[in-house]
Amino acid sequence: MAANFAFCSPVRSYKLSRGFGGRLLSIQTLWTRSLYTTGSLTSKDLYWNDRYNENEKQFDKILIANRGEIACRVMKTCQRLGIKTVAVHSDVDSLSVHTRMADERICIGPAPTSQSYLQMEKILDAVKLTGAQAVHPGYGFLSENTKFAAELANIGVQFIGPNSKSIFDMGDKIESKRIATKAGVNMIPGHDGVVENADHCVQLANEIGYPVMIKASAGGGGKGMRIAWSDEETRQAFRLSSQEAKSSFGDDRMLIEKFIDNPRHIEIQVLCDQHGNALWLNERECSIQRRNQKVIEEAPSTFVDPAMRKAMGDQAVQMAKAVGYDSAGTVEFLVNSKKEFFFLEMNTRLQVEHPISECITGIDIVHQMIRSAKGHKLLHKQEDIPVDGWAFECRVYAEDPYKSFGMPSIGRLSRYQEPLHIPNVRCDSGIQEGSEISIYYDPMICKLVTYGTNRIEALDTMKKALDSYVIRGVTHNIPLLRDIITEPKFVAGDITTKYLQQVYPDGFQGKKLSDQETTELVALSSALYISDEIRSRQFTNGSKLQASTDIESKWDLSVNLVNEIYKTTVEKITNGFQVHVGNSTVNIDGQMMFHSPLIETTVDGKPSQLQISKRARGGHYNLRFLGTVFPITVLNNFASEMMKLMPKKKEIDISTVVLAPMPGMLKSVSVEAGQKVGEGQEVCVLEAMKMQNSLTAAKSGVIKKVNYKTGETVSENDVIIELE
């Protein structure tokens, strides 16, 4: 296993400001801690198939016009190659990992992206100030902005990505469809032009036939995109999507096309250079999605056979060559049950899920992007691209998976521990213990990647990694991820973009424990409680206190799990406990230590893992088991009987209020005090992480009070509107 290490390096730190005559002023130079953590997948192991000429010229300094995990990802390749890096950051990101990992850093404005990471002029000023020879945009922000790429060219700085014409042609989904058709790529039926307004959208929807997909002409990442099944839904989808597109991409042009119900979403990674060479690096299966945003990806796909892979790859390369592409990019397809595939869009940037392609091909895609930007030829041929093993990526988000499969959560990471001790695990993250997840940026915590020689091996490693991942301070989606990767349909590879809705029709409710799993958790909880009791009777350096030697060796307990009472008997045995749960006997080997949130034991000879998410008095624990956190109360039998006499807490009626489901900013409030509203009527729109969310009244009534105005920010569960 590779060592995890951190080192100190001099980091030049600037803050962009203007002096007299508009001259740039640098503020300070300081020493700070630069972090570069590697996991069990070392660069040498991971990029075994990466090719370059050791004598070829390379950039001396690269500015990364991004933040978080993708900025760190680019910096890791630069550090491996000996290239100096420059980080740009907002005020609130001044101590973030990516700024401390870079050789130089520059503050470019306040927290809102519109005032910092989307400020093209400030980033161009940073390039001039630091003398960077090239800029890597990562993904999002300015990564697909043609003007930014052109402005860099004007000052003699290389944009590490495709040429601006390719970005323009593919960034406009309407134009990209025309080019794809001309290139002979399979197409989805739809309108070949811009949707003028809501009425025009309804007209086109009826001509195409429901269901339809209404989406932004610019951008991607699931933003500005909605499905409509009726005229009413079409009007609402057009309004919300165009507003979302305007906010996220500064372009509210919309297009409409036939929605292929229940397809797979499979994409092809392409790699091109400035000399007309183009390769496809196999496919990625991206069908597990919520709100058109990917949750889990894998490479290769269980659905794609070699002939289909070649056909999709060839069409992806045709598309790339037709647009004069010269960097890394992704051609996305929708695939039906008959293995017919249709062009969806081309992303002219480094894709979020690129690590799984790196795992199965051995190629450092970021490195090849840098080489191409420098003008070097690709040294691979298509026959040099293998499908070597299997890889999964779970997107670990600060989200509540119990709310629409993931509503953003904010907070500070009070404890954070990545599962890097497990072989064949890669963590692409840009945070650390103490980092804050705010409303201003994407709530991604980490891209957790596992690799194996086959799919089952990679899945088993992912299970161990998710169980070992410690995150405290924010709500996260590991319970959902852990449940998906063990769900029978997913394990069998029987998935589509409707997977979440089909498997969880009532939303995600947490792990449904089998009888055996319930028995194991009850037994572990009992052993944990007794370990806690024994520990509490032991005193360190307490020679003046007479320690009791009369400690029991057998205990009768009551365990409350999901409002069910289980009677257990616990006996202390050598190096563990024997627990009797009903008619079952469970042997637990190993010490339960409380200095770590991870408790690793052996249950009936098999490894078992438990996390203590919360430990309170009175035998109350929140234990994460098989991904899901279970609130558990363990008491002796007398205390359990007394608890039955305690009054129950009354439930609050929330139908008379509209609560904020997540932190965000109110984009609009459409009601006022005294106004009558009907059940399901929209009362406000909340924007969170650049996504527009329509909030509705739970019942008919009269508005009693509106507590917030348009433009104000709210926290999760804030009462926005009250009904009489």
XYZ file of C-alpha atoms in Angstrom:
724
model
C 0.000 0.000 0.000
C 1.317 3.451 -0.824
C 2.123 5.778 2.043
C -0.170 8.672 2.882
C 1.889 11.770 3.454
C 1.722 15.531 3.688
C 4.477 18.036 3.254
C 5.075 21.727 3.646
C 5.921 23.883 0.689
C 6.146 27.600 0.050
C 2.881 28.803 -1.427
C 2.757 32.277 -2.866
C -0.594 33.794 -1.974
C -2.155 36.764 -3.721
C -5.399 38.646 -3.477
C -6.488 40.322 -6.672
C -7.218 43.992 -6.142
C -6.786 47.158 -8.117
C -4.429 50.011 -7.366
C -4.306 53.403 -9.057
C -4.604 53.070 -12.810
C -6.099 49.570 -12.457
C -2.697 47.995 -11.734
C -2.743 44.554 -10.107
C -1.420 44.450 -6.575
C -0.151 41.338 -4.794
C -0.780 41.264 -1.045
C 1.402 38.662 0.608
C 3.642 35.646 0.328
C 3.438 32.961 3.013
C 4.213 29.367 3.925
C 1.297 27.002 4.230
C 0.645 23.283 4.373
C 0.226 21.604 0.985
C -1.622 18.311 0.957
C -1.120 15.470 -1.477
C -2.647 12.248 -0.256
C -2.465 9.034 -2.204
C -4.475 5.935 -1.525
C -3.869 2.269 -2.185
C -3.829 2.958 -5.939
C -0.467 4.615 -6.602
C 0.222 6.677 -9.720
C 2.603 4.003 -10.969
C 0.019 1.242 -10.544
C -2.931 3.259 -11.808
C -1.328 4.767 -14.911
C 0.558 1.717 -16.103
C -0.527 2.370 -19.711
C 0.130 6.119 -19.794
C 2.457 7.003 -22.692
C 4.643 10.004 -23.363
C 8.137 10.878 -24.551
C 10.388 11.723 -21.609
C 12.175 14.352 -23.701
C 9.032 16.140 -24.919
C 8.472 19.726 -23.835
C 5.871 20.491 -21.207
C 4.358 23.524 -19.503
C 6.281 25.022 -16.592
C 3.232 26.390 -14.777
C -0.511 25.670 -15.046
C -3.362 27.596 -13.442
C -6.392 25.520 -12.479
C -9.550 27.610 -12.911
C -11.639 25.508 -10.542
C -11.950 24.355 -6.958
C -12.477 21.247 -4.826
C -11.771 17.711 -5.902
C -11.231 18.398 -9.599
C -8.653 21.089 -8.873
C -6.831 18.631 -6.608
C -7.088 15.922 -9.261
C -5.396 18.101 -11.894
C -2.727 19.181 -9.401
C -1.815 15.579 -8.615
C -0.928 14.936 -12.253
C 0.984 18.222 -12.420
C 2.950 17.320 -9.297
C 3.747 13.908 -10.759
C 5.101 15.632 -13.873
C 6.973 18.362 -11.988
C 4.727 21.164 -13.266
C 4.062 24.099 -10.920
C 0.426 24.913 -10.218
C -1.629 28.000 -9.417
C -4.929 27.817 -7.519
C -7.659 30.428 -7.672
C -10.123 30.652 -4.820
C -12.950 32.621 -3.271
C -12.751 34.167 0.191
C -14.381 31.168 1.869
C -12.028 28.746 0.061
C -8.854 30.459 1.271
C -7.850 27.491 3.476
C -9.332 24.736 1.339
C -7.257 21.732 0.277
C -6.799 22.788 -3.346
C -5.344 26.173 -2.363
C -2.875 24.576 0.033
C -1.866 21.944 -2.482
C -0.862 24.472 -5.146
C 2.464 26.280 -5.462
C 0.682 29.632 -5.709
C -2.809 30.794 -4.905
C -4.876 33.838 -5.762
C -8.097 35.102 -4.217
C -10.526 36.153 -6.941
C -13.567 37.312 -4.986
C -16.397 36.537 -2.558
C -18.085 33.163 -2.111
C -20.854 33.361 -4.764
C -19.615 31.765 -7.988
C -20.895 34.710 -10.018
C -18.429 36.911 -8.134
C -15.459 34.534 -8.145
C -15.117 31.298 -10.135
C -17.238 32.634 -12.996
C -15.400 35.963 -13.085
C -13.471 35.570 -16.310
C -11.600 38.872 -16.049
C -10.295 38.085 -12.565
C -9.038 34.685 -13.667
C -7.354 36.226 -16.713
C -5.718 38.749 -14.386
C -4.503 35.869 -12.218
C -2.977 34.210 -15.277
C -1.085 37.395 -16.150
C 0.046 37.985 -12.572
C 1.479 34.496 -12.083
C 2.837 33.952 -15.576
C 0.965 30.684 -16.031
C 1.481 29.216 -19.500
C -1.743 27.210 -19.563
C -5.098 26.943 -17.816
C -6.966 23.748 -16.964
C -10.656 24.535 -16.357
C -11.683 21.242 -14.742
C -15.427 20.752 -15.216
C -18.272 23.206 -14.652
C -17.656 26.944 -14.210
C -15.738 28.173 -17.315
C -14.784 24.750 -18.674
C -17.098 25.023 -21.690
C -16.983 28.790 -22.153
C -15.813 29.631 -25.670
C -15.099 33.255 -24.821
C -12.784 32.228 -21.994
C -10.845 29.875 -24.273
C -10.581 32.596 -26.923
C -9.431 35.240 -24.412
C -6.675 32.925 -23.209
C -5.532 32.451 -26.799
C -5.433 36.221 -27.238
C -2.876 36.579 -24.428
C -0.806 33.600 -25.609
C -1.964 31.174 -22.905
C -3.035 27.639 -23.762
C -6.489 26.399 -22.786
C -6.171 22.763 -21.681
C -9.240 21.488 -23.415
C -10.699 21.482 -26.910
C -10.482 24.426 -29.296
C -13.112 27.138 -28.870
C -14.955 26.197 -32.085
C -15.484 22.637 -30.833
C -16.745 23.954 -27.522
C -19.119 26.342 -29.283
C -20.487 23.746 -31.692
C -20.981 21.048 -29.066
C -22.036 23.435 -26.289
C -25.026 24.471 -28.346
C -27.144 21.316 -28.225
C -29.167 22.473 -31.215
C -26.075 22.902 -33.381
C -24.514 19.698 -32.031
C -27.562 17.701 -33.154
C -27.176 19.081 -36.662
C -23.470 18.184 -36.752
C -24.148 14.711 -35.353
C -26.774 14.055 -38.001
C -24.350 15.105 -40.734
C -21.650 12.873 -39.218
C -23.924 9.833 -39.431
C -24.485 9.484 -35.680
C -27.769 7.923 -34.514
C -30.214 10.660 -33.409
C -33.272 11.058 -31.114
C -36.397 12.504 -32.818
C -37.044 16.132 -31.849
C -37.301 19.772 -32.908
C -34.327 21.086 -34.852
C -34.284 24.598 -33.381
C -34.848 26.823 -30.358
C -38.105 26.626 -28.412
C -39.485 30.179 -28.478
C -41.755 30.196 -25.415
C -44.037 28.023 -23.261
C -46.836 27.984 -25.860
C -44.405 26.954 -28.591
C -43.053 24.263 -26.262
C -46.548 22.820 -25.746
C -47.195 22.872 -29.490
C -43.951 21.019 -30.239
C -44.568 18.515 -27.449
C -47.881 17.560 -29.000
C -46.281 17.228 -32.435
C -43.453 15.012 -31.132
C -45.694 13.077 -28.760
C -45.395 12.700 -25.001
C -43.263 12.141 -23.054
C -40.755 14.846 -24.034
C -37.451 16.078 -22.654
C -37.097 19.848 -22.292
C -33.524 20.925 -21.695
C -31.112 23.817 -21.911
C -29.241 24.321 -25.151
C -26.118 25.219 -23.164
C -24.514 23.525 -20.186
C -25.104 20.104 -18.700
C -24.821 18.249 -15.402
C -28.578 17.697 -15.225
C -29.306 21.400 -14.786
C -32.022 23.052 -16.876
C -33.497 19.679 -17.800
C -36.965 18.235 -17.142
C -39.339 15.550 -18.420
C -42.950 16.402 -19.240
C -45.890 14.053 -19.735
C -48.656 16.631 -20.272
C -49.300 20.195 -21.458
C -49.360 21.476 -17.876
C -46.064 19.779 -17.012
C -44.561 21.128 -20.240
C -45.342 24.734 -19.297
C -43.909 24.324 -15.812
C -40.838 22.459 -17.106
C -40.128 25.179 -19.672
C -40.396 27.917 -17.038
C -38.238 26.251 -14.383
C -35.660 24.869 -16.817
C -35.161 28.169 -18.625
C -34.749 29.986 -15.296
C -32.289 27.342 -14.137
C -30.342 27.529 -17.397
C -30.152 31.311 -17.181
C -28.845 31.103 -13.614
C -26.328 28.313 -14.264
C -25.109 29.043 -17.805
C -26.259 32.579 -18.627
C -28.206 31.154 -21.590
C -31.930 30.405 -21.354
C -32.376 28.904 -24.827
C -34.258 25.602 -24.670
C -34.682 22.614 -26.963
C -37.180 19.776 -26.957
C -36.923 16.152 -28.050
C -38.647 12.823 -27.614
C -37.979 11.320 -24.202
C -36.899 7.702 -24.485
C -38.565 6.110 -21.485
C -36.600 3.618 -19.402
C -33.286 3.747 -21.338
C -29.725 3.181 -20.264
C -27.326 6.112 -20.211
C -23.993 4.964 -21.628
C -21.160 7.262 -22.647
C -17.923 6.894 -24.561
C -14.697 8.583 -23.454
C -12.782 10.020 -26.408
C -9.231 11.305 -26.568
C -7.978 13.424 -29.469
C -4.946 15.522 -30.394
C -4.238 18.493 -32.670
C -2.971 16.223 -35.452
C -6.253 14.540 -36.361
C -5.778 11.452 -34.197
C -8.737 10.226 -32.142
C -9.339 7.240 -29.845
C -12.209 5.900 -27.762
C -11.378 4.716 -24.242
C -14.330 2.334 -23.904
C -17.688 3.037 -22.296
C -19.034 4.067 -18.920
C -22.418 2.944 -17.593
C -24.118 5.980 -16.019
C -27.742 4.873 -15.702
C -28.091 5.257 -11.917
C -29.318 8.844 -11.731
C -31.533 11.145 -9.728
C -32.870 14.369 -11.244
C -30.764 13.619 -14.355
C -27.573 13.674 -12.298
C -25.403 10.593 -12.015
C -25.040 8.772 -8.698
C -23.042 5.607 -9.458
C -21.005 4.849 -12.582
C -19.133 1.773 -13.710
C -16.791 0.784 -16.498
C -17.265 -1.235 -18.547
C -21.038 -1.753 -18.882
C -22.628 -5.162 -18.331
C -24.946 -4.401 -21.274
C -22.307 -3.680 -23.920
C -20.729 -6.506 -25.883
C -17.535 -6.061 -27.971
C -19.419 -5.424 -31.229
C -21.648 -2.791 -29.633
C -18.648 -1.201 -27.907
C -16.874 -0.829 -31.238
C -19.984 0.585 -32.947
C -20.505 3.168 -30.193
C -16.801 3.996 -30.074
C -16.601 4.451 -33.835
C -19.598 6.800 -33.849
C -18.118 8.773 -30.943
C -14.869 9.216 -32.889
C -16.833 10.193 -36.011
C -18.524 12.886 -33.949
C -15.227 14.115 -32.523
C -13.562 14.288 -35.927
C -16.581 16.031 -37.478
C -16.204 18.877 -35.005
C -12.385 19.037 -35.145
C -11.989 17.900 -31.558
C -8.487 17.945 -30.031
C -8.675 16.998 -26.331
C -10.472 14.658 -23.923
C -14.248 14.605 -24.177
C -17.307 12.438 -23.738
C -20.012 11.447 -26.207
C -23.192 10.428 -24.392
C -25.803 8.016 -25.715
C -29.225 6.764 -24.665
C -29.586 3.032 -25.245
C -32.860 1.108 -25.432
C -33.545 -2.538 -24.560
C -32.786 -3.603 -28.153
C -29.235 -2.215 -27.852
C -30.070 0.642 -30.215
C -28.154 3.767 -29.175
C -28.920 7.438 -29.862
C -26.733 10.535 -29.530
C -27.578 12.610 -26.477
C -24.822 15.222 -26.257
C -21.074 15.741 -26.241
C -19.367 17.130 -23.150
C -16.339 19.149 -24.197
C -14.462 18.843 -20.930
C -13.023 16.425 -18.436
C -15.939 14.372 -17.136
C -16.616 13.901 -13.418
C -16.490 10.117 -13.780
C -13.225 9.942 -15.754
C -11.386 7.979 -12.974
C -13.147 4.706 -13.789
C -11.962 4.938 -17.397
C -8.433 5.511 -16.104
C -8.725 2.395 -13.935
C -9.602 0.030 -16.798
C -7.289 1.561 -19.431
C -4.259 2.579 -17.343
C -4.200 6.038 -18.977
C -3.888 9.352 -17.117
C -6.520 11.338 -19.006
C -5.488 14.648 -17.424
C -1.903 14.059 -18.534
C -3.008 13.332 -22.089
C -5.090 16.526 -22.097
C -1.981 18.478 -21.075
C 0.105 16.757 -23.772
C -2.483 17.508 -26.437
C -2.694 21.166 -25.378
C 1.091 21.364 -25.730
C 0.771 20.079 -29.302
C 2.051 16.527 -28.820
C 0.629 13.570 -30.726
C -1.174 10.735 -29.015
C 1.193 7.792 -28.682
C -1.592 5.201 -28.366
C -3.354 3.358 -31.142
C -6.873 2.018 -30.759
C -5.537 -1.505 -30.296
C -3.518 -0.257 -27.295
C -6.700 0.530 -25.326
C -7.684 -2.447 -23.134
C -10.677 -3.279 -20.979
C -8.607 -4.323 -18.002
C -10.763 -5.262 -15.019
C -13.774 -3.390 -13.644
C -14.213 -0.097 -11.803
C -17.027 1.628 -9.914
C -17.447 5.234 -8.858
C -19.829 6.269 -6.088
C -20.439 9.995 -5.843
C -20.440 10.723 -2.131
C -22.510 13.858 -1.589
C -23.468 15.975 1.423
C -27.104 15.160 0.774
C -30.041 13.660 2.630
C -30.914 10.516 0.601
C -34.253 10.187 2.386
C -35.469 13.360 0.667
C -36.026 12.828 -3.072
C -32.900 10.602 -3.192
C -30.717 13.543 -2.184
C -31.354 17.071 -0.952
C -28.240 19.155 -0.180
C -26.936 19.335 3.373
C -24.542 21.938 4.711
C -22.227 22.004 7.699
C -18.669 21.484 8.857
C -16.977 18.083 8.716
C -16.341 17.425 12.403
C -14.774 14.064 11.608
C -13.582 12.773 8.256
C -11.709 9.594 7.380
C -11.401 8.189 3.858
C -11.092 4.394 3.417
C -7.642 4.586 1.864
C -6.336 1.664 3.904
C -8.333 -0.745 1.711
C -6.502 -2.112 -1.380
C -7.728 -0.924 -4.803
C -9.518 2.144 -3.455
C -9.132 5.641 -4.882
C -10.602 8.787 -3.313
C -10.800 11.931 -5.439
C -11.749 14.619 -2.944
C -10.998 18.232 -2.164
C -11.949 18.345 1.480
C -10.578 17.286 4.833
C -11.637 17.173 8.459
C -12.781 20.685 9.357
C -13.845 21.622 5.812
C -17.203 23.300 5.396
C -19.883 22.272 2.908
C -21.706 25.516 2.037
C -24.714 26.557 -0.037
C -22.466 28.223 -2.594
C -20.963 25.161 -4.254
C -21.723 21.618 -5.368
C -22.242 19.367 -2.297
C -19.877 16.639 -3.529
C -17.615 15.279 -0.803
C -15.673 12.671 -2.766
C -15.614 10.435 -5.803
C -15.078 7.026 -4.242
C -13.578 4.642 -6.797
C -12.888 0.932 -6.459
C -11.196 -1.435 -8.881
C -11.162 -5.209 -9.307
C -10.188 -7.841 -11.828
C -13.924 -8.448 -12.302
C -17.241 -6.800 -11.393
C -17.930 -8.816 -8.236
C -14.470 -8.086 -6.864
C -14.865 -4.347 -7.513
C -18.325 -4.384 -5.886
C -17.056 -6.222 -2.800
C -14.307 -3.628 -2.417
C -16.873 -0.839 -2.754
C -18.955 -2.365 0.050
C -15.927 -2.420 2.351
C -14.982 1.127 1.364
C -18.448 2.556 2.018
C -18.664 0.758 5.369
C -15.256 2.180 6.353
C -15.930 5.760 5.209
C -16.304 8.056 8.233
C -18.166 11.343 7.704
C -19.508 13.424 10.589
C -20.999 16.924 10.650
C -23.155 16.709 7.521
C -25.835 14.360 6.262
C -24.500 12.225 3.418
C -25.788 9.742 0.842
C -23.709 6.693 1.805
C -26.842 4.851 3.076
C -28.348 5.024 -0.424
C -25.092 4.135 -2.198
C -24.493 1.146 0.082
C -28.023 -0.145 -0.446
C -27.863 0.186 -4.237
C -24.654 -1.797 -4.671
C -26.127 -4.793 -2.830
C -29.616 -4.615 -4.383
C -30.276 -7.714 -6.581
C -31.224 -5.854 -9.787
C -28.082 -3.713 -9.611
C -25.862 -6.693 -8.795
C -27.309 -8.465 -11.836
C -26.662 -5.403 -14.041
C -30.396 -4.994 -14.729
C -30.532 -1.194 -14.593
C -31.951 1.792 -16.496
C -32.271 5.505 -15.805
C -35.540 4.652 -14.018
C -33.751 2.402 -11.552
C -34.238 4.534 -8.435
C -37.936 5.124 -9.074
C -38.548 1.449 -9.811
C -36.573 -0.014 -6.904
C -37.625 2.679 -4.419
C -41.144 3.723 -5.551
C -41.837 5.387 -2.190
C -38.413 6.966 -1.969
C -35.386 5.611 -0.151
C -36.352 4.409 3.323
C -33.039 3.000 4.484
C -31.687 -0.531 4.553
C -34.342 -3.226 5.015
C -32.678 -5.727 7.310
C -33.159 -9.447 6.866
C -33.813 -11.599 9.946
C -30.162 -12.636 10.038
C -28.940 -9.032 9.681
C -31.351 -7.896 12.407
C -30.045 -10.580 14.746
C -26.447 -9.539 14.021
C -27.148 -5.846 14.673
C -29.048 -6.583 17.901
C -26.182 -8.785 19.090
C -23.555 -6.164 18.203
C -25.580 -3.458 19.959
C -25.820 -5.590 23.091
C -22.087 -6.288 23.092
C -21.363 -2.605 22.502
C -23.531 -1.582 25.460
C -21.822 -4.054 27.790
C -18.382 -2.919 26.561
C -19.454 0.639 27.358
C -20.653 -0.401 30.816
C -17.417 -2.263 31.616
C -15.336 0.659 30.370
C -17.253 3.146 32.524
C -16.305 1.200 35.664
C -12.604 1.350 34.925
C -10.519 4.316 36.064
C -7.123 5.335 34.786
C -4.635 6.377 37.512
C -7.393 5.969 40.096
C -5.379 4.316 42.893
C -7.245 6.272 45.610
C -10.587 4.841 44.460
C -11.487 1.324 45.446
C -12.396 -0.404 42.156
C -15.233 -2.916 42.301
C -14.114 -6.434 41.633
C -17.680 -7.698 41.600
C -18.317 -7.343 37.845
C -20.986 -9.512 36.285
C -20.205 -11.977 33.539
C -23.787 -12.283 32.312
C -26.363 -9.605 31.487
C -30.034 -9.632 30.447
C -30.900 -6.722 28.161
C -33.680 -5.192 26.061
C -32.767 -3.735 22.661
C -35.134 -1.287 20.931
C -34.496 -1.409 17.180
C -36.992 0.260 14.799
C -39.623 0.241 17.581
C -39.236 -3.512 18.095
C -38.026 -4.880 21.452
C -35.536 -7.751 21.384
C -34.549 -9.593 24.571
C -30.903 -10.603 24.701
C -28.529 -12.317 27.091
C -24.865 -11.378 26.913
C -22.014 -13.481 28.286
C -18.385 -12.408 28.453
C -16.077 -14.939 26.837
C -12.389 -14.918 25.953
C -11.669 -11.976 23.621
C -15.328 -11.194 23.042
C -18.959 -11.928 23.822
C -21.571 -14.572 23.270
C -25.018 -13.078 22.709
C -28.299 -14.961 22.780
C -31.012 -13.296 20.675
C -34.244 -15.283 20.784
C -33.334 -18.777 19.603
C -30.081 -17.629 17.981
C -26.615 -17.545 19.491
C -24.086 -15.077 18.111
C -20.350 -15.202 18.886
C -18.548 -11.867 18.655
C -14.744 -11.885 18.671
C -12.669 -8.732 19.084
C -12.475 -5.762 21.404
C -14.927 -2.898 20.990
C -12.808 0.244 21.361
C -14.417 3.673 21.587
C -11.471 5.813 20.509
C -12.398 5.196 16.856
C -15.813 5.534 15.195
C -15.080 2.282 13.348
C -15.618 -0.963 15.222
C -14.299 -4.014 13.403
C -15.125 -7.420 14.851
C -15.767 -10.979 13.766
C -19.331 -12.283 14.009
C -19.630 -16.061 13.851
C -16.293 -16.220 12.074
C -17.091 -13.552 9.471
C -15.723 -9.967 9.442
C -18.273 -7.379 10.550
C -18.101 -3.611 10.747
C -20.046 -1.052 12.712
C -19.797 2.712 13.013
C -20.820 4.714 16.053
C -22.434 7.833 14.605
C -23.721 9.004 17.985
C -23.263 7.800 21.547
C -25.437 9.310 24.265
C -26.389 8.543 27.841
C -29.077 6.077 28.727
C -27.974 3.433 26.257
C -28.865 5.539 23.211
C -26.743 4.924 20.114
C -26.913 5.790 16.433
C -25.133 2.908 14.725
C -24.291 2.768 11.023
C -24.708 -0.809 9.890
C -24.634 -1.867 6.227
C -24.645 1.816 5.305
C -27.798 2.916 7.150
C -27.827 4.658 10.526
C -30.135 2.914 13.001
C -31.182 4.639 16.248
C -30.912 1.972 18.949
C -31.621 1.981 22.667
C -30.105 -0.736 24.879
C -31.300 -1.006 28.493
C -31.399 -3.589 31.232
C -34.768 -5.242 31.582
C -35.885 -3.172 34.610
C -35.108 0.158 32.886
C -36.861 -1.079 29.743
C -40.053 -1.773 31.713
C -39.927 1.697 33.271
C -39.575 3.307 29.822
C -43.030 1.985 28.930
C -44.498 4.362 31.524
C -42.952 7.461 29.927
C -45.384 9.758 27.979
C -44.967 9.789 24.199
C -43.989 12.973 22.371
C -46.787 14.497 20.281
C -46.274 14.729 16.534
C -46.365 18.184 14.918
C -48.773 18.834 12.033
C -46.615 20.178 9.187
C -49.427 20.421 6.635
C -50.040 24.036 7.710
C -46.503 25.175 6.900
C -44.147 25.166 3.939
C -40.696 24.136 5.141
C -37.380 24.558 3.351
C -36.343 20.991 2.382
C -32.721 22.140 2.119
C -30.593 25.279 2.565
C -30.864 27.709 -0.332
C -32.048 31.049 -1.671
C -35.628 31.951 -2.529
C -35.770 32.615 -6.243
C -39.421 33.668 -6.114
C -42.370 33.840 -3.695
C -45.690 33.738 -5.527
C -48.171 34.204 -2.641
C -48.945 36.806 0.039
C -50.782 36.904 3.365
C -54.540 36.499 3.000
C -54.346 34.775 -0.384
C -56.240 31.520 -0.949
C -54.231 28.576 -2.272
C -55.140 25.094 -3.423
C -53.508 21.792 -2.569
C -50.403 21.289 -4.725
C -50.241 24.954 -5.784
C -46.738 26.390 -6.163
C -46.052 28.992 -3.469
C -42.329 29.605 -3.970
C -39.213 28.451 -5.819
C -36.060 27.620 -3.847
C -32.658 27.613 -5.551
C -30.030 25.330 -4.019
C -26.734 24.389 -5.654
C -28.048 26.086 -8.863
C -31.076 23.764 -8.999
C -34.593 25.243 -9.033
C -37.034 23.504 -6.662
C -40.763 24.242 -6.763
C -42.387 24.166 -3.292
C -46.142 23.632 -3.041
C -48.922 23.887 -0.446
C -49.700 20.542 1.239
C -53.404 21.411 1.527
C -55.919 24.060 0.503
C -56.204 27.089 2.756
C -55.415 30.756 3.316
C -51.893 32.124 3.636
C -51.411 33.293 7.224
C -47.849 34.608 7.011
C -44.904 34.766 4.592
C -41.698 34.751 6.630
C -39.130 35.254 3.853
C -38.813 37.434 0.765
C -37.411 36.733 -2.692
C -33.613 36.765 -2.582
C -33.311 35.779 1.077
C -31.503 32.617 2.167
C -33.082 29.899 4.280
C -31.780 26.949 6.240
C -33.139 23.422 6.183
C -36.557 23.156 7.894
C -37.029 26.927 8.133
C -40.752 27.832 7.970
C -41.082 29.852 4.764
C -44.879 30.146 4.656
C -47.626 29.517 7.234
C -51.242 28.570 6.420
C -54.287 29.163 8.623
